[in-house]
Structure formats: C-alpha cells, structure tokens
C-alpha cells in the first residue's frame, strides 16, 4: 500500500506573519528585508500584493521599489516567525507525530496511519489548511502524494491557500511537463548538465537512458532520475529526529568592504565566539577549522586546517581562523567571512601535561563570559580588540539578524 505524504508550505511566511500582526499594512504591498545600512537590504519575503507587482525574493530594496512604488519594508523578526511556526506544527501533531521540518515554513507529514480516522489524505490536508487559516491567521499550500518529492512538487503548484493531489494515476500528466529544475535537489549546475543532454523537463529525465545519466551525473543523477519516476522511499522523520551534526558555523556580511587586518580580526573574533558558544550548547569539540572568504567581486574561497587538539575555546578557534586568513595573503577587499568548526568529537582530547591547564582556563573564561552576557546583555563584557571599530564590534554573533547560520544546503 502506498504511503500518504503531505508537504505543507506556509505561504509568503515572513511577510504573512507581519501582515497578520499589523493591521495597518495588511492591505498594502509588503516586503520583509534586511538592514540596508549593513548591506542586507534584500527582500527576504513578500506578500501577494508585492508579488503581483513582480517583486521577488532576493531583489534589492531599490529593485523592489522600482517594481512596486509605495512598497512597505519591515525588518525581520525571526523569534516571532519561530513562535508562529511552532504553533502551526502543534496543529500538525493532531494528525501525526511523523513530522519532518524542511526549514522554518515547510514540513512533510506522513499521515498513512491516520487516514482511517479522516477518510483520506486530501481530507486531512483540507482540515489543516482551514485550521491554519482560521486559528493562526496565515495560509498554507499543501501537496498530497505517495512520496516526499512529489508532495513537495504539489505544494509548489498552487499558491496561496491551496491543495494539490499527485497520485499514481496522474503524476505523469502533472509532473513530467514541469521544468527539470523544479525537481527537489536539481540545482543550477545539475540543470545545466541536463540541458546539454537535451533534458529539459522532469519527464525527459524520467525517460532518459540510465547509462547516459550515470556517465554524466553519477550517483546523484541516477537518484534524481528515480525521483522523476516517482521512486522515492525516503521516510518522513519524526519531528524529534535530530540529524547528526557534522559541523557548526556562522558567517556574516560586513557593513563595508574590509581591507584592514585589524578589522578582519574583529569579525573573526565575533564569529569565533558564536561558534564556540554553539559548540558548548551541542557539547562538541572541533578538530578542524574552516574559513570562508567572500570578496567584493563576489568570488569566494573556503580553506580549512586541522587543530593540534580538539577544542571549543574561542581563542583557539580565532587563532586558527586568523592563521588561515593570513596564509591566503588576501589582496582584495573582503565583503563577508564565515568560520566553521568541522570534524566534531565529543571529547576534548587534551594532552593534560602540556595543554590542560591553559585550555581549562580558557574554557572557564568562555563560560563565565557567556553567563554574564546571558544575564546582563551581549555588551556587558567584550575583548579589548572590540574597541578598535565599534561599527564591526556592534554585531551580536548570537542574536543579531545580520549574522546568519550557514545553511545545510548551500545551493
């Protein structure tokens, strides 16, 4: 028997929450955008009125204003979005405990075992759609299918506030004519390779010779082809399921192009403090540090180097990141930096006779600083280096919206 899988996608989520909470902007074109002064002035989300004027996610604020004069920009409130997201998921729990988040505004639900109580997957989807709208005040689009890939395709087909059914009988008609890049995990580079093989639609991929796909795209190509054919057996993970953490990192775009090594040090220290804090929260130690550098040309590089001992010390992370940066002999102005702790382990693996006292002292210092900040605010204690440039040191590596956790999927 086929599974019954739903993919629920909250429509224009950030903008919908802002319009829900503020009646004064509800009937106007609205975009949630970053801080233009810190060069995060791009559209993160837009409501339907702005979308109808051609505003797209990723547009600069200037582009959005050209397309939609009179558009209202509001800053993001991520804590509020998380709160609403959790409330919506509490509704999902009334139908199944097999709930797998795919970002803050999307979830898969396996409702196979719930169907006998609610007649069909479509009737469950309809109840969820109505409840989210009436109880939460935002809308949702839901795809109903026999696997996760097609369920997500369904939720994308009709927006907003809609349900799409993709089953064994209609999937070729509904799915195979779609552009191949609409298939989940078919990224830009993969799409270009497929187009060179005259594969432009999902149906083209499904009906292509497997040997050709394997030769040009390898195992990932075969996986995508199986998805195109409707062969996806991946389970919906319980909401409590925790993906194995393989790395922890943060990155930020600076408010201006950085050319001075002293400014680089300030940003690296901020990022190192953030990464160290998250390592302690997850009880991990890093054995490798990776540094990402984006230049003002928008070109970027990633470099990494192993640590002599596993650590989560701010000082150790900072020194290794700085060492990598200096070793690259950077000549171009730097627009953005990221620091990532990799090859994580559960034990510090210190050589006590040589490093134990030093590292334990650093650990205590980091913990004490964090306790003070949690109690009195981020600015209550800072390192002396932060006095060099307040515009950079004013960034809060834990709470500030301009500092984004590095995405699991970069593409």
Coordinates of C-alpha atoms in Angstrom, one line a residue, residues 101-409:
X101 CA 10.7 20.1 9.1
X102 CA 12.2 21.4 5.9
X103 CA 13.1 25.0 7.0
X104 CA 11.0 27.2 9.3
X105 CA 8.0 27.3 7.0
X106 CA 7.8 23.8 5.4
X107 CA 7.1 20.3 6.8
X108 CA 6.5 16.8 5.5
X109 CA 3.8 14.8 7.3
X110 CA 3.3 11.0 6.9
X111 CA -0.4 10.6 7.6
X112 CA -0.7 7.0 6.3
X113 CA -1.8 5.6 9.7
X114 CA -4.2 8.5 10.3
X115 CA -6.2 8.1 7.1
X116 CA -8.7 5.5 8.5
X117 CA -9.8 8.2 11.0
X118 CA -10.0 11.0 8.5
X119 CA -11.2 9.3 5.3
X120 CA -8.3 10.4 3.0
X121 CA -5.1 12.3 2.7
X122 CA -6.9 15.1 0.9
X123 CA -9.4 15.5 3.8
X124 CA -6.6 15.7 6.3
X125 CA -4.9 18.3 4.1
X126 CA -8.2 20.3 3.9
X127 CA -8.6 20.3 7.6
X128 CA -5.1 21.5 8.2
X129 CA -5.5 24.2 5.5
X130 CA -8.7 25.5 7.1
X131 CA -7.3 25.4 10.7
X132 CA -4.1 27.2 9.9
X133 CA -6.1 29.9 8.2
X134 CA -8.7 30.3 11.0
X135 CA -6.6 29.6 14.1
X136 CA -3.3 31.1 13.1
X137 CA -4.2 33.7 10.6
X138 CA -1.8 32.7 7.8
X139 CA -2.3 30.5 4.8
X140 CA -0.7 27.2 3.7
X141 CA -0.4 25.3 0.4
X142 CA -0.3 21.5 0.7
X143 CA 0.8 18.8 -1.7
X144 CA -0.6 15.3 -1.2
X145 CA 1.2 12.4 -2.7
X146 CA 2.7 8.9 -2.3
X147 CA 6.3 10.2 -1.6
X148 CA 8.1 13.2 -0.3
X149 CA 9.4 14.5 -3.6
X150 CA 6.1 14.6 -5.3
X151 CA 4.3 16.0 -2.2
X152 CA 6.7 19.0 -2.3
X153 CA 6.1 19.5 -6.0
X154 CA 2.4 19.6 -5.2
X155 CA 2.7 22.3 -2.6
X156 CA 4.5 24.4 -5.1
X157 CA 2.0 24.0 -7.9
X158 CA -0.9 26.1 -6.4
X159 CA -0.3 29.1 -4.2
X160 CA -1.6 30.5 -1.9
X161 CA -4.1 28.6 0.2
X162 CA -4.5 25.5 -2.0
X163 CA -4.2 21.7 -2.1
X164 CA -2.8 19.7 -5.0
X165 CA -3.1 15.9 -5.3
X166 CA -0.4 13.9 -7.1
X167 CA -1.1 10.2 -7.3
X168 CA -0.1 7.1 -9.2
X169 CA -2.7 7.8 -11.9
X170 CA -2.0 11.5 -12.6
X171 CA 1.7 12.1 -11.8
X172 CA 3.0 11.8 -15.4
X173 CA 0.4 14.3 -16.6
X174 CA 1.0 16.7 -13.7
X175 CA 4.7 16.3 -13.1
X176 CA 6.5 15.3 -16.3
X177 CA 5.8 18.5 -18.2
X178 CA 7.4 20.6 -15.4
X179 CA 11.0 22.1 -16.0
X180 CA 13.6 19.7 -14.6
X181 CA 14.9 22.4 -12.2
X182 CA 11.6 22.2 -10.2
X183 CA 12.6 18.7 -9.0
X184 CA 14.0 18.9 -5.5
X185 CA 17.8 18.8 -5.4
X186 CA 18.1 19.6 -9.1
X187 CA 20.3 22.6 -8.6
X188 CA 21.6 25.1 -11.1
X189 CA 24.8 23.2 -12.1
X190 CA 22.9 19.9 -12.4
X191 CA 20.2 21.6 -14.6
X192 CA 22.9 22.9 -16.9
X193 CA 24.4 19.5 -17.4
X194 CA 21.0 18.0 -18.1
X195 CA 20.2 20.7 -20.6
X196 CA 23.4 19.9 -22.5
X197 CA 21.9 16.3 -22.8
X198 CA 18.7 17.8 -24.2
X199 CA 16.9 17.1 -20.9
X200 CA 14.6 20.0 -20.1
X201 CA 11.6 18.5 -18.3
X202 CA 11.1 16.1 -15.5
X203 CA 9.6 13.7 -18.0
X204 CA 12.7 14.0 -20.2
X205 CA 14.8 12.9 -17.2
X206 CA 12.5 10.1 -16.2
X207 CA 12.6 8.6 -19.7
X208 CA 16.3 9.1 -20.4
X209 CA 18.8 6.2 -20.7
X210 CA 20.2 5.4 -17.2
X211 CA 23.7 4.7 -18.6
X212 CA 23.9 8.2 -20.1
X213 CA 22.7 9.8 -16.9
X214 CA 25.1 7.8 -14.8
X215 CA 28.0 8.7 -17.1
X216 CA 27.4 12.4 -17.0
X217 CA 26.0 12.9 -13.5
X218 CA 27.0 9.8 -11.5
X219 CA 25.0 8.6 -8.5
X220 CA 23.3 11.9 -7.9
X221 CA 22.0 11.8 -11.5
X222 CA 20.5 8.4 -11.0
X223 CA 18.9 9.5 -7.7
X224 CA 17.2 12.4 -9.5
X225 CA 16.1 10.1 -12.3
X226 CA 14.5 7.8 -9.7
X227 CA 12.7 10.8 -8.1
X228 CA 11.4 11.8 -11.6
X229 CA 10.0 8.4 -12.0
X230 CA 8.2 8.6 -8.6
X231 CA 10.6 6.2 -6.9
X232 CA 11.3 7.8 -3.5
X233 CA 11.1 5.7 -0.4
X234 CA 12.8 8.1 2.0
X235 CA 10.9 8.2 5.3
X236 CA 9.4 11.2 7.0
X237 CA 11.5 11.6 10.1
X238 CA 9.8 12.2 13.4
X239 CA 10.0 15.8 14.4
X240 CA 12.2 14.8 17.4
X241 CA 14.7 13.2 15.0
X242 CA 18.0 15.0 15.1
X243 CA 20.3 15.0 12.1
X244 CA 23.8 14.1 13.0
X245 CA 25.7 17.3 13.5
X246 CA 28.9 17.3 11.3
X247 CA 29.9 20.9 11.6
X248 CA 28.9 24.1 13.3
X249 CA 29.5 27.5 11.7
X250 CA 28.4 31.1 11.3
X251 CA 29.0 33.8 8.7
X252 CA 28.3 37.5 8.2
X253 CA 28.4 40.2 5.6
X254 CA 30.2 43.2 6.9
X255 CA 28.6 46.7 6.7
X256 CA 31.5 47.8 4.5
X257 CA 34.3 46.2 2.5
X258 CA 37.2 45.3 4.8
X259 CA 40.8 45.8 3.8
X260 CA 42.5 46.2 7.2
X261 CA 43.7 43.1 9.0
X262 CA 42.6 44.6 12.4
X263 CA 39.0 44.8 11.1
X264 CA 39.3 41.2 9.9
X265 CA 40.4 40.2 13.4
X266 CA 37.3 41.8 15.0
X267 CA 34.9 39.9 12.7
X268 CA 36.8 36.6 13.2
X269 CA 36.6 37.1 17.0
X270 CA 32.9 37.7 16.8
X271 CA 32.3 34.6 14.7
X272 CA 34.6 32.5 16.8
X273 CA 32.7 33.5 20.0
X274 CA 29.5 32.5 18.2
X275 CA 30.8 29.1 17.0
X276 CA 32.3 28.4 20.5
X277 CA 29.0 29.1 22.2
X278 CA 27.2 26.7 19.8
X279 CA 29.8 24.0 20.3
X280 CA 29.2 24.2 24.1
X281 CA 25.4 24.1 23.6
X282 CA 25.7 20.9 21.5
X283 CA 28.6 19.5 23.6
X284 CA 31.1 19.2 20.8
X285 CA 34.7 19.9 20.3
X286 CA 36.3 20.8 16.9
X287 CA 39.3 19.2 15.4
X288 CA 39.3 21.3 12.2
X289 CA 38.5 25.0 11.5
X290 CA 37.2 26.1 8.1
X291 CA 37.3 29.7 6.9
X292 CA 35.1 31.1 4.2
X293 CA 36.1 34.4 2.5
X294 CA 33.9 36.3 0.0
X295 CA 35.5 39.2 -1.8
X296 CA 33.9 42.4 -3.1
X297 CA 34.0 40.8 -6.5
X298 CA 31.5 38.2 -5.1
X299 CA 34.1 35.5 -5.7
X300 CA 34.6 33.3 -2.7
X301 CA 37.0 30.6 -1.3
X302 CA 36.9 28.1 1.5
X303 CA 40.0 26.9 3.3
X304 CA 40.5 24.6 6.3
X305 CA 43.2 23.5 8.7
X306 CA 43.4 20.9 11.4
X307 CA 43.8 21.8 15.1
X308 CA 46.6 20.2 17.2
X309 CA 44.0 19.3 19.8
X310 CA 40.2 19.1 19.8
X311 CA 38.8 22.3 21.3
X312 CA 35.9 24.7 21.6
X313 CA 37.8 27.6 23.0
X314 CA 37.1 31.0 21.5
X315 CA 40.8 31.7 21.4
X316 CA 41.8 28.5 19.7
X317 CA 39.1 28.9 17.0
X318 CA 40.0 32.6 16.5
X319 CA 43.8 31.9 16.2
X320 CA 43.3 29.1 13.7
X321 CA 40.8 31.1 11.5
X322 CA 43.2 34.1 11.6
X323 CA 46.1 31.8 10.6
X324 CA 44.2 30.6 7.6
X325 CA 43.3 34.1 6.6
X326 CA 46.9 35.4 6.8
X327 CA 48.2 32.3 4.9
X328 CA 45.9 33.2 2.0
X329 CA 47.7 36.6 1.6
X330 CA 44.4 38.2 0.7
X331 CA 44.8 41.3 -1.5
X332 CA 41.1 42.0 -2.5
X333 CA 38.7 43.8 -0.2
X334 CA 36.6 41.3 1.8
X335 CA 32.8 41.5 1.8
X336 CA 31.9 38.5 4.0
X337 CA 33.5 36.0 6.3
X338 CA 32.5 32.7 7.8
X339 CA 34.0 30.4 10.4
X340 CA 33.1 26.7 10.7
X341 CA 34.1 24.1 13.2
X342 CA 34.4 20.7 11.5
X343 CA 35.2 17.0 12.3
X344 CA 33.5 17.3 15.6
X345 CA 34.1 15.0 18.5
X346 CA 32.6 14.6 22.0
X347 CA 35.8 14.6 24.0
X348 CA 38.4 17.4 24.2
X349 CA 41.4 15.0 23.8
X350 CA 43.7 17.5 25.6
X351 CA 47.2 16.5 26.4
X352 CA 46.9 17.4 30.1
X353 CA 50.6 17.7 30.9
X354 CA 51.1 20.3 28.2
X355 CA 47.8 22.0 27.4
X356 CA 45.3 21.0 30.1
X357 CA 45.7 24.0 32.4
X358 CA 45.7 26.5 29.6
X359 CA 42.7 25.0 27.9
X360 CA 40.7 24.6 31.1
X361 CA 41.3 28.2 31.9
X362 CA 40.1 29.3 28.5
X363 CA 37.0 27.1 28.9
X364 CA 36.2 28.7 32.2
X365 CA 36.7 32.2 30.8
X366 CA 34.4 31.4 27.9
X367 CA 31.7 30.0 30.2
X368 CA 31.9 32.9 32.6
X369 CA 31.6 35.5 29.7
X370 CA 28.6 33.7 28.4
X371 CA 26.9 33.6 31.8
X372 CA 27.4 37.4 32.2
X373 CA 26.1 38.1 28.7
X374 CA 23.0 35.9 29.3
X375 CA 22.3 37.8 32.4
X376 CA 23.2 41.4 31.5
X377 CA 23.3 41.5 27.7
X378 CA 25.9 41.0 25.0
X379 CA 27.8 44.2 25.5
X380 CA 28.4 43.7 29.2
X381 CA 31.8 42.1 28.5
X382 CA 34.0 42.3 25.4
X383 CA 37.5 41.7 24.4
X384 CA 39.9 44.7 24.0
X385 CA 40.1 44.2 20.3
X386 CA 36.4 45.2 20.0
X387 CA 37.3 48.8 20.9
X388 CA 39.1 49.2 17.6
X389 CA 36.0 49.5 15.4
X390 CA 32.6 49.9 17.0
X391 CA 30.8 49.5 13.7
X392 CA 32.0 46.0 13.4
X393 CA 32.1 45.0 17.1
X394 CA 28.5 46.1 17.4
X395 CA 27.4 43.0 15.7
X396 CA 25.9 40.4 18.1
X397 CA 27.1 37.0 16.9
X398 CA 24.4 35.2 18.8
X399 CA 21.2 37.2 18.3
X400 CA 21.8 39.8 15.5
X401 CA 19.8 39.2 12.4
X402 CA 22.6 40.2 10.1
X403 CA 24.6 37.1 11.2
X404 CA 23.2 34.0 9.5
X405 CA 23.8 30.4 10.4
X406 CA 25.4 28.7 7.4
X407 CA 22.7 26.7 5.6
X408 CA 22.8 22.9 5.5
X409 CA 22.4 23.1 1.7

